[in-house]
Coordinates of C-alpha atoms and ligand atoms in Angstrom, one line a residue:
M1 CA 66.0 121.8 108.8
R2 CA 63.4 122.8 106.2
I3 CA 60.0 122.3 107.7
A4 CA 56.7 122.7 105.8
F5 CA 53.5 123.2 107.8
A6 CA 50.0 122.7 106.4
A7 CA 46.9 123.7 108.4
A8 CA 43.3 124.8 107.9
E9 CA 43.6 127.8 110.2
V10 CA 46.6 130.0 111.1
A11 CA 46.4 133.1 113.4
P12 CA 46.2 135.9 112.8
Y13 CA 44.8 135.3 109.3
A14 CA 42.0 132.9 110.1
K15 CA 41.2 131.6 113.5
V16 CA 38.4 129.3 114.9
G17 CA 40.3 127.8 117.9
G18 CA 43.6 126.6 119.3
L19 CA 44.9 125.1 116.0
A20 CA 45.2 128.6 114.7
D21 CA 47.2 129.7 117.7
V22 CA 49.6 126.8 117.3
A23 CA 50.0 127.1 113.5
G24 CA 50.4 130.9 113.9
S25 CA 53.2 130.8 116.5
L26 CA 55.1 127.5 116.5
P27 CA 56.6 128.2 113.1
Q28 CA 58.0 131.5 114.3
A29 CA 59.5 129.7 117.3
L30 CA 61.1 127.2 115.0
A31 CA 62.4 129.9 112.7
A32 CA 63.9 131.6 115.7
L33 CA 65.9 128.4 116.4
G34 CA 67.4 128.7 112.9
H35 CA 65.1 126.5 110.9
E36 CA 63.6 127.4 107.5
V37 CA 59.8 127.2 107.9
S38 CA 56.9 127.6 105.6
V39 CA 53.2 127.4 106.3
H40 CA 50.5 126.6 103.7
L41 CA 46.8 127.4 104.5
P42 CA 43.8 127.9 102.3
L43 CA 43.0 131.4 101.2
H44 CA 39.6 131.5 103.0
R45 CA 37.3 134.3 101.9
S46 CA 37.3 135.7 105.5
I47 CA 41.0 136.5 105.3
D48 CA 41.6 140.2 105.1
R49 CA 44.1 140.4 102.2
A50 CA 44.6 144.2 102.4
R51 CA 45.3 144.1 106.1
F52 CA 48.0 141.5 105.8
G53 CA 49.4 142.7 102.4
I54 CA 48.6 139.4 100.7
P55 CA 49.0 139.8 97.0
D56 CA 46.0 138.9 94.7
D57 CA 47.9 136.1 93.0
G58 CA 51.2 134.3 93.1
P59 CA 52.7 131.5 91.0
S60 CA 49.9 129.3 89.8
R61 CA 49.7 125.6 89.0
S62 CA 47.2 123.2 87.4
V63 CA 46.5 120.6 90.0
P64 CA 45.0 117.2 89.1
Y65 CA 41.5 116.9 90.5
G66 CA 39.6 113.7 89.6
R67 CA 39.6 113.5 85.8
A68 CA 40.0 117.2 85.5
R69 CA 42.5 119.7 86.7
S70 CA 42.0 122.7 88.9
R71 CA 43.9 126.0 88.6
V72 CA 45.4 127.0 92.0
S73 CA 47.5 130.0 92.8
Y74 CA 49.9 130.5 95.7
P75 CA 50.1 134.1 96.9
A76 CA 52.6 134.3 99.7
I77 CA 54.0 136.7 102.3
D78 CA 56.8 136.6 104.8
R79 CA 56.0 137.2 108.5
E80 CA 58.6 137.0 111.3
G81 CA 60.9 134.8 109.2
V82 CA 58.2 132.4 108.1
R83 CA 57.0 132.0 104.5
T84 CA 53.2 131.9 104.6
V85 CA 51.6 130.6 101.4
F86 CA 47.8 131.1 100.9
V87 CA 46.5 128.3 98.6
R88 CA 44.0 130.0 96.4
S89 CA 41.1 128.4 94.4
D90 CA 38.1 130.6 94.7
R91 CA 35.9 128.0 93.1
R92 CA 37.0 124.9 95.1
I93 CA 38.8 125.9 98.3
G94 CA 37.8 129.4 99.4
R95 CA 34.6 129.6 101.5
D96 CA 33.1 132.2 103.9
T97 CA 33.9 130.0 106.9
V98 CA 37.0 127.9 107.7
Y99 CA 34.8 124.9 108.4
G100 CA 31.5 123.8 106.9
P101 CA 29.7 120.4 106.3
V102 CA 32.3 117.6 106.4
E103 CA 31.3 116.2 103.0
V104 CA 32.1 119.6 101.4
D105 CA 35.2 120.2 103.6
A106 CA 36.6 116.7 102.7
K107 CA 36.7 117.8 99.0
R108 CA 38.0 121.3 99.7
Y109 CA 40.7 120.1 102.0
G110 CA 41.5 117.2 99.8
L111 CA 42.3 119.6 97.0
F112 CA 44.1 121.8 99.4
S113 CA 46.3 118.9 100.5
R114 CA 47.0 118.0 96.9
A115 CA 47.8 121.6 96.0
V116 CA 50.3 121.7 98.8
A117 CA 51.9 118.4 97.7
E118 CA 52.2 119.7 94.2
D119 CA 53.8 123.0 95.4
L120 CA 56.3 121.2 97.7
A121 CA 57.2 118.7 95.0
A122 CA 57.8 121.4 92.4
S123 CA 59.9 123.5 94.8
D124 CA 63.7 123.6 94.5
R125 CA 63.8 123.7 98.3
R126 CA 62.0 120.5 99.2
P127 CA 61.3 120.1 102.9
D128 CA 63.1 117.7 105.2
V129 CA 59.9 117.5 107.2
V130 CA 56.3 117.9 106.1
H131 CA 54.2 118.7 109.2
A132 CA 50.4 118.3 108.7
H133 CA 47.8 119.3 111.3
D134 CA 44.5 117.7 112.0
W135 CA 42.3 115.9 109.5
H136 CA 42.1 118.8 107.1
S137 CA 45.6 118.3 105.9
A138 CA 45.9 114.6 106.9
L139 CA 45.7 113.4 103.3
L140 CA 48.9 115.3 102.6
V141 CA 50.7 112.7 104.8
S142 CA 49.2 109.9 102.6
M143 CA 50.3 111.8 99.5
V144 CA 53.9 112.2 100.6
A145 CA 54.0 108.6 101.7
G146 CA 52.2 107.5 98.5
P147 CA 52.0 109.1 95.1
Y148 CA 54.6 111.7 95.9
R149 CA 57.1 109.4 97.6
R150 CA 59.7 109.7 94.8
T151 CA 59.6 113.4 94.3
L152 CA 59.4 114.0 98.1
R153 CA 61.7 111.1 99.1
G154 CA 63.7 113.3 101.3
S155 CA 60.7 114.5 103.3
A156 CA 59.7 112.8 106.6
T157 CA 56.1 113.2 107.7
V158 CA 54.8 114.4 111.0
F159 CA 51.1 114.4 111.8
T160 CA 49.8 116.3 114.8
I161 CA 46.4 115.6 116.3
H162 CA 44.9 118.7 117.8
N163 CA 41.6 117.1 118.4
L164 CA 40.8 113.5 117.8
A165 CA 37.1 114.1 117.9
Y166 CA 37.1 115.5 114.4
Q167 CA 38.4 112.9 111.9
G168 CA 36.8 114.1 108.6
K169 CA 35.0 110.8 107.9
T170 CA 33.5 110.9 104.5
S171 CA 33.0 108.9 101.3
A172 CA 35.9 107.1 99.8
E173 CA 35.1 108.8 96.5
V174 CA 37.2 111.7 97.7
L175 CA 40.3 109.4 97.2
D176 CA 39.6 109.3 93.5
L177 CA 39.5 113.1 93.4
V178 CA 42.8 113.5 95.0
G179 CA 44.6 110.7 93.4
L180 CA 45.0 108.3 96.3
P181 CA 44.5 104.5 96.1
R182 CA 41.3 103.1 97.5
R183 CA 43.1 100.6 99.7
R184 CA 41.4 100.8 103.1
V185 CA 43.0 101.3 106.6
A186 CA 41.7 98.9 109.2
V187 CA 39.2 101.3 110.9
E188 CA 37.4 102.3 107.7
S189 CA 34.3 100.6 106.7
R190 CA 33.5 99.8 103.1
G191 CA 33.2 103.0 101.0
E192 CA 34.4 105.2 103.9
L193 CA 37.4 107.5 104.1
N194 CA 38.8 108.5 107.4
P195 CA 41.6 111.1 106.7
M196 CA 42.8 111.3 110.3
A197 CA 43.1 107.5 110.6
R198 CA 45.1 107.4 107.4
A199 CA 47.6 110.0 108.6
I200 CA 48.0 108.2 111.9
A201 CA 48.7 105.0 110.0
A202 CA 51.1 106.6 107.4
A203 CA 53.1 109.3 109.2
D204 CA 56.7 108.7 110.2
V205 CA 55.7 110.1 113.6
V206 CA 52.4 111.1 115.2
S207 CA 52.0 113.7 117.9
T208 CA 49.4 115.4 120.0
V209 CA 49.4 118.5 122.0
S210 CA 49.9 117.3 125.6
D211 CA 51.6 114.4 127.3
R212 CA 48.4 113.5 129.1
Y213 CA 46.2 113.5 126.0
A214 CA 48.8 111.3 124.2
R215 CA 48.2 108.7 126.9
E216 CA 44.5 109.2 127.2
I217 CA 43.9 108.6 123.5
L218 CA 45.2 105.1 123.8
T219 CA 42.0 104.3 125.9
K220 CA 38.5 103.6 124.8
E221 CA 37.2 106.6 126.8
F222 CA 39.2 109.2 124.8
G223 CA 40.3 107.2 121.7
E224 CA 37.3 108.1 119.5
G225 CA 37.5 104.6 118.0
L226 CA 41.1 105.0 116.9
E227 CA 42.7 103.7 120.2
G228 CA 43.7 100.4 118.5
L229 CA 45.4 102.1 115.6
L230 CA 47.1 104.6 118.0
A231 CA 48.3 101.8 120.2
R232 CA 50.0 100.3 117.2
R233 CA 51.8 103.6 116.7
R234 CA 52.6 103.9 120.4
D235 CA 56.4 103.9 119.9
D236 CA 56.1 106.8 117.4
L237 CA 53.5 108.8 119.4
Y238 CA 54.7 112.0 121.1
G239 CA 52.9 114.4 123.4
I240 CA 54.2 118.0 123.3
V241 CA 52.3 120.7 125.2
N242 CA 51.4 123.8 123.3
G243 CA 52.9 127.2 124.1
I244 CA 51.3 130.5 123.5
D245 CA 52.3 133.6 121.7
V246 CA 53.6 135.5 124.7
E247 CA 54.1 138.7 122.7
L248 CA 50.5 138.8 121.5
F249 CA 49.2 137.8 125.0
D250 CA 51.1 140.1 127.2
P251 CA 49.3 142.3 129.9
A252 CA 52.4 144.5 130.0
T253 CA 51.9 145.7 126.4
D254 CA 48.3 144.6 125.4
R255 CA 46.6 147.5 123.6
H256 CA 43.1 145.9 123.9
I257 CA 42.9 146.2 127.7
A258 CA 42.1 149.2 129.9
A259 CA 45.5 149.3 131.7
R260 CA 48.8 147.5 131.5
Y261 CA 50.2 145.4 134.3
T262 CA 53.0 143.0 135.2
A263 CA 53.6 140.2 137.7
G264 CA 55.6 142.6 139.8
D265 CA 53.0 145.4 139.6
Q266 CA 49.5 144.1 139.2
S267 CA 47.7 147.3 140.1
G268 CA 46.4 147.7 136.5
K269 CA 44.4 144.5 136.7
A270 CA 41.8 146.2 138.9
A271 CA 41.2 148.8 136.2
C272 CA 40.8 146.1 133.6
K273 CA 38.2 144.4 135.8
A274 CA 36.2 147.6 136.4
A275 CA 36.3 148.4 132.7
L276 CA 35.1 144.9 131.8
Q277 CA 32.3 145.1 134.4
R278 CA 31.2 148.5 132.9
E279 CA 31.5 147.3 129.3
L280 CA 29.3 144.2 130.0
H281 CA 26.8 146.0 132.3
L282 CA 27.7 144.2 135.4
A283 CA 27.7 145.8 138.8
V284 CA 31.2 147.4 139.3
G285 CA 32.7 145.9 142.4
E286 CA 36.4 145.4 143.0
R287 CA 36.0 142.6 145.5
T288 CA 33.1 140.8 143.6
P289 CA 34.8 137.7 142.2
L290 CA 34.5 137.5 138.4
F291 CA 34.7 134.2 136.5
G292 CA 35.5 134.2 132.7
V293 CA 34.5 131.6 130.2
I294 CA 35.8 131.8 126.6
G295 CA 35.5 129.0 124.1
R296 CA 33.3 127.0 121.8
L297 CA 29.9 126.2 123.4
V298 CA 30.1 122.5 122.7
E299 CA 30.0 119.3 124.6
Q300 CA 33.8 119.0 124.6
K301 CA 34.1 122.2 126.7
G302 CA 32.0 120.8 129.5
I303 CA 29.0 122.9 128.7
D304 CA 26.6 120.3 130.1
I305 CA 28.1 120.5 133.5
L306 CA 28.7 124.3 133.3
T307 CA 25.0 125.0 132.6
P308 CA 23.7 123.5 135.9
A309 CA 26.7 124.8 137.8
A310 CA 26.3 128.4 136.7
P311 CA 23.3 129.3 138.9
E312 CA 25.1 127.8 141.9
I313 CA 28.2 129.8 141.2
L314 CA 26.2 133.0 140.7
A315 CA 24.4 132.2 144.0
T316 CA 27.7 132.7 145.9
G317 CA 27.6 136.4 144.8
A318 CA 30.2 135.9 142.0
Q319 CA 29.8 137.3 138.5
V320 CA 30.3 135.2 135.3
V321 CA 31.2 136.5 131.8
V322 CA 30.8 134.1 128.9
L323 CA 32.2 134.6 125.4
G324 CA 31.6 131.9 122.8
T325 CA 29.8 130.5 119.9
G326 CA 28.5 127.0 119.4
H327 CA 25.7 124.7 119.3
P328 CA 22.4 126.5 118.8
A329 CA 20.7 124.5 121.6
Y330 CA 23.4 125.5 124.0
E331 CA 23.3 129.1 122.8
A332 CA 19.5 129.2 123.5
T333 CA 19.9 127.8 127.0
W334 CA 22.6 130.3 127.8
R335 CA 20.4 133.2 126.5
E336 CA 17.7 132.1 129.0
L337 CA 20.3 132.0 131.8
A338 CA 21.6 135.4 130.9
A339 CA 18.1 136.8 130.9
R340 CA 17.4 135.3 134.3
F341 CA 20.7 136.6 135.9
G342 CA 20.9 140.0 134.3
G343 CA 23.6 142.2 135.9
K344 CA 25.5 139.1 137.2
L345 CA 25.9 136.9 134.1
S346 CA 27.0 138.4 130.9
L347 CA 26.8 136.5 127.6
T348 CA 28.4 137.4 124.3
L349 CA 27.6 135.0 121.5
S350 CA 30.3 135.9 119.0
F351 CA 33.9 135.4 118.1
D352 CA 35.8 138.5 119.3
A353 CA 39.5 138.3 119.9
A354 CA 39.8 141.8 121.5
L355 CA 37.0 141.1 123.9
A356 CA 38.6 137.8 124.7
Q357 CA 41.8 139.6 125.8
R358 CA 39.7 142.1 127.9
I359 CA 38.1 139.1 129.7
Y360 CA 41.5 137.3 130.2
A361 CA 42.7 140.5 131.8
G362 CA 39.6 141.6 133.7
A363 CA 38.5 138.3 135.2
D364 CA 39.7 136.9 138.5
L365 CA 39.1 133.3 137.6
F366 CA 38.7 131.3 134.5
L367 CA 36.4 128.3 134.1
M368 CA 37.4 125.3 131.9
P369 CA 35.4 122.3 132.9
S370 CA 36.2 120.3 129.7
R371 CA 34.9 116.8 129.2
F372 CA 38.2 116.2 127.2
E373 CA 40.9 118.7 126.3
P374 CA 43.8 117.9 124.0
C375 CA 45.8 120.8 125.4
G376 CA 43.6 123.9 126.0
L377 CA 44.9 127.4 125.5
G378 CA 42.4 129.3 127.6
Q379 CA 44.1 128.2 130.8
L380 CA 47.5 129.2 129.5
I381 CA 46.4 132.6 128.4
S382 CA 44.6 133.1 131.7
L383 CA 47.7 132.3 133.7
R384 CA 49.7 134.9 131.6
Y385 CA 47.1 137.5 132.6
G386 CA 47.1 136.5 136.3
T387 CA 43.6 135.0 136.0
I388 CA 43.4 131.8 138.0
P389 CA 42.1 128.7 136.2
V390 CA 39.4 126.4 137.6
A391 CA 39.7 123.4 135.4
R392 CA 38.9 119.8 135.1
A393 CA 42.0 117.6 135.5
V394 CA 41.9 116.1 132.0
G395 CA 44.2 116.1 129.0
G396 CA 46.4 119.3 128.7
L397 CA 44.5 120.9 131.6
A398 CA 45.9 118.1 133.9
D399 CA 49.4 118.8 132.6
T400 CA 49.2 122.6 133.1
V401 CA 46.9 123.4 136.0
R402 CA 48.1 122.4 139.5
D403 CA 45.7 122.6 142.4
A404 CA 46.7 125.3 144.8
A405 CA 45.1 123.5 147.8
A406 CA 46.8 120.2 147.0
D407 CA 50.1 121.9 146.3
P408 CA 50.2 125.3 148.0
R409 CA 53.8 126.1 147.0
R410 CA 53.5 125.2 143.3
G411 CA 49.8 125.4 142.7
N412 CA 48.6 127.8 140.0
G413 CA 44.8 127.1 140.0
F414 CA 42.1 124.8 141.1
S415 CA 41.1 121.5 139.6
F416 CA 38.6 118.7 139.9
R417 CA 38.4 115.2 138.4
E418 CA 34.8 114.0 138.3
Y419 CA 32.8 115.1 135.3
T420 CA 29.9 116.5 137.3
A421 CA 28.4 119.9 138.1
A422 CA 28.9 119.2 141.8
A423 CA 32.6 118.7 141.4
L424 CA 32.9 121.8 139.3
V425 CA 31.0 123.9 141.9
G426 CA 33.1 122.4 144.6
A427 CA 36.3 123.5 142.9
A428 CA 34.8 127.0 142.2
R429 CA 33.9 127.3 145.9
R430 CA 37.5 126.3 147.0
A431 CA 38.8 129.0 144.6
L432 CA 36.4 131.6 146.0
A433 CA 37.5 130.7 149.6
A434 CA 41.1 131.3 148.6
Y435 CA 40.2 134.5 146.7
R436 CA 38.9 136.1 150.0
H437 CA 42.5 136.1 151.4
E438 CA 44.0 139.0 149.6
A439 CA 47.7 138.6 150.2
P440 CA 48.0 134.9 149.4
W441 CA 45.8 135.4 146.4
A442 CA 48.1 138.1 145.1
A443 CA 51.0 135.8 145.6
L444 CA 49.2 133.0 143.7
R445 CA 48.5 135.4 140.9
E446 CA 52.1 136.6 140.7
R447 CA 53.2 132.9 140.5
A448 CA 50.8 132.2 137.7
M449 CA 52.0 135.3 135.8
R450 CA 55.6 134.3 136.1
E451 CA 55.1 130.8 134.6
D452 CA 56.8 130.4 131.2
H453 CA 54.3 129.2 128.6
S454 CA 56.2 130.5 125.7
W455 CA 57.1 128.2 122.8
A456 CA 60.8 128.0 123.7
A457 CA 60.8 124.7 125.5
S458 CA 58.2 123.0 123.3
A459 CA 59.7 124.2 120.0
T460 CA 62.9 122.4 121.0
R461 CA 60.9 119.2 121.6
Y462 CA 59.4 119.5 118.2
V463 CA 62.8 119.7 116.7
E464 CA 63.8 116.5 118.5
M465 CA 60.7 114.9 117.2
Y466 CA 61.5 116.0 113.6
E467 CA 64.9 114.4 114.0
A468 CA 63.2 111.2 115.1
A469 CA 60.8 111.3 112.1
R470 CA 63.8 111.7 109.8
A471 CA 65.6 108.8 111.4
S472 CA 62.5 106.6 111.3
K473 CA 62.0 107.5 107.6
R474 CA 65.7 106.6 106.8
A475 CA 65.3 103.3 108.7
A476 CA 62.1 102.5 106.7
Ligands
ADP501 P1 39.7 124.7 120.9 O1 39.3 123.3 121.3 O2 38.6 125.5 120.5 O3 40.8 124.8 119.9 P2 41.6 125.9 122.8 O4 41.5 126.2 124.2 O5 42.8 125.1 122.4 O6 40.2 125.3 122.3 O7 41.8 127.3 122.0 C1 40.8 128.2 121.8 C2 41.3 129.5 121.3 O8 40.3 130.3 120.7 C3 41.8 130.4 122.5 O9 42.9 131.3 122.0 C4 40.6 131.2 122.8 O10 40.9 132.4 123.5 C5 40.0 131.4 121.5 N1 38.5 131.6 121.4 C6 37.6 130.6 121.6 N2 36.4 131.1 121.4 C7 36.5 132.5 121.2 C8 35.6 133.6 121.0 N3 34.3 133.4 121.0 N4 36.1 134.8 120.8 C9 37.4 135.0 120.8 N5 38.4 134.0 121.0 C10 37.9 132.8 121.2

């Protein structure tokens, strides 16, 4: 099959969160299964062209944009069997950050989507499947199903929801810019455009990144106002759990960490922990339990239960290491906490992929108290590094973290259901109690490290879903 991805962020070129991990590793897994895969992403200013050998320019096209036209070029490279195309318009698409104000992004990504549609339509290798990700490339689905339906008549559309909370709601005027009809979908109010809702309505199949989240989003609690629309697409809605790039995240070969280790020989992990404690100015102690937190400091990640829970977790004698960026108010609160608990709580307010890997390797436990979580990658990367997750049983976390107390033989972490600081502290305490027993803890860690979270299984499920999308398109 020929499969064309479009996404706002793709690792390693540009990464803000999990979408980049997926768009940067699933295509390679599909290529390894013998499919022909391309990925389009915007050429953001932050992308280091020299480092990745991205040419200045490629073929260029004049893309209709409102009443005018916009010159877009398509520099491209091949990486691990995947053609990666950087959609370049310094004036209208390239910005310093991947995401900015939604009104600006709606136009940028609207033009991006149209530029991708134009590129695919002009290609002599038109895709069998166009796979768009999140709201930023959602209008591509409307385009393939609408104005480009003749040129791209052989292309089925798949839309994947990585996070339903971001829908890209903006003014319907953007539709005029990108050449789509004004006709509203049910959830839009007058004058409003909801790109994500349109893609959900128009795609041949819709998917999200875990089985549990696929069911949760049909409810009012998690549906973000789109539960009715999603319920209508229930028969075409898939939940496929994310994998991780097991070559990038591999404690046996990771060059960013102090010592290498494997499931069979975990001795290097203690060196990673000591190095991390030294680096972050924490007291060095091999038996002092160390919790890691990596992620956006936003409500979704459970920051409002983590904040009151942190002093209680620190009171047990444990250390906590936090790496993240996010809402200024949360950052300020955490700065105060870090000042209060110097030497025990370390806070790094930046995006730092190498430090993230040192934390995944050096921590004993990983906290993920999300309010909602489409899939979550932190817990999967932690497991790979033998760092035991303490997570709320929601979305993808519920699908991937099994409580070791409830299921001693298969458990790989600790989980709690209620969204409260008390429930989180309770789970952390159970984890700490288990941590004190060295031999069973080492066995738990070994089991965690031996789990397979590579893309192999999920990539096969994506292929099945692509087949279903093509069948559904033919039937329509
Ligand atoms: P999100 O909702 O942000 O997509 P995920 O758990 O799916 O959450 O993915 C987050 C990804 O981004 C993980 O690979 C995580 O390690 C990484 N990450 C998040 N914040 C940071 C940070 N401040 N520095 C480095 N990596 C980060």
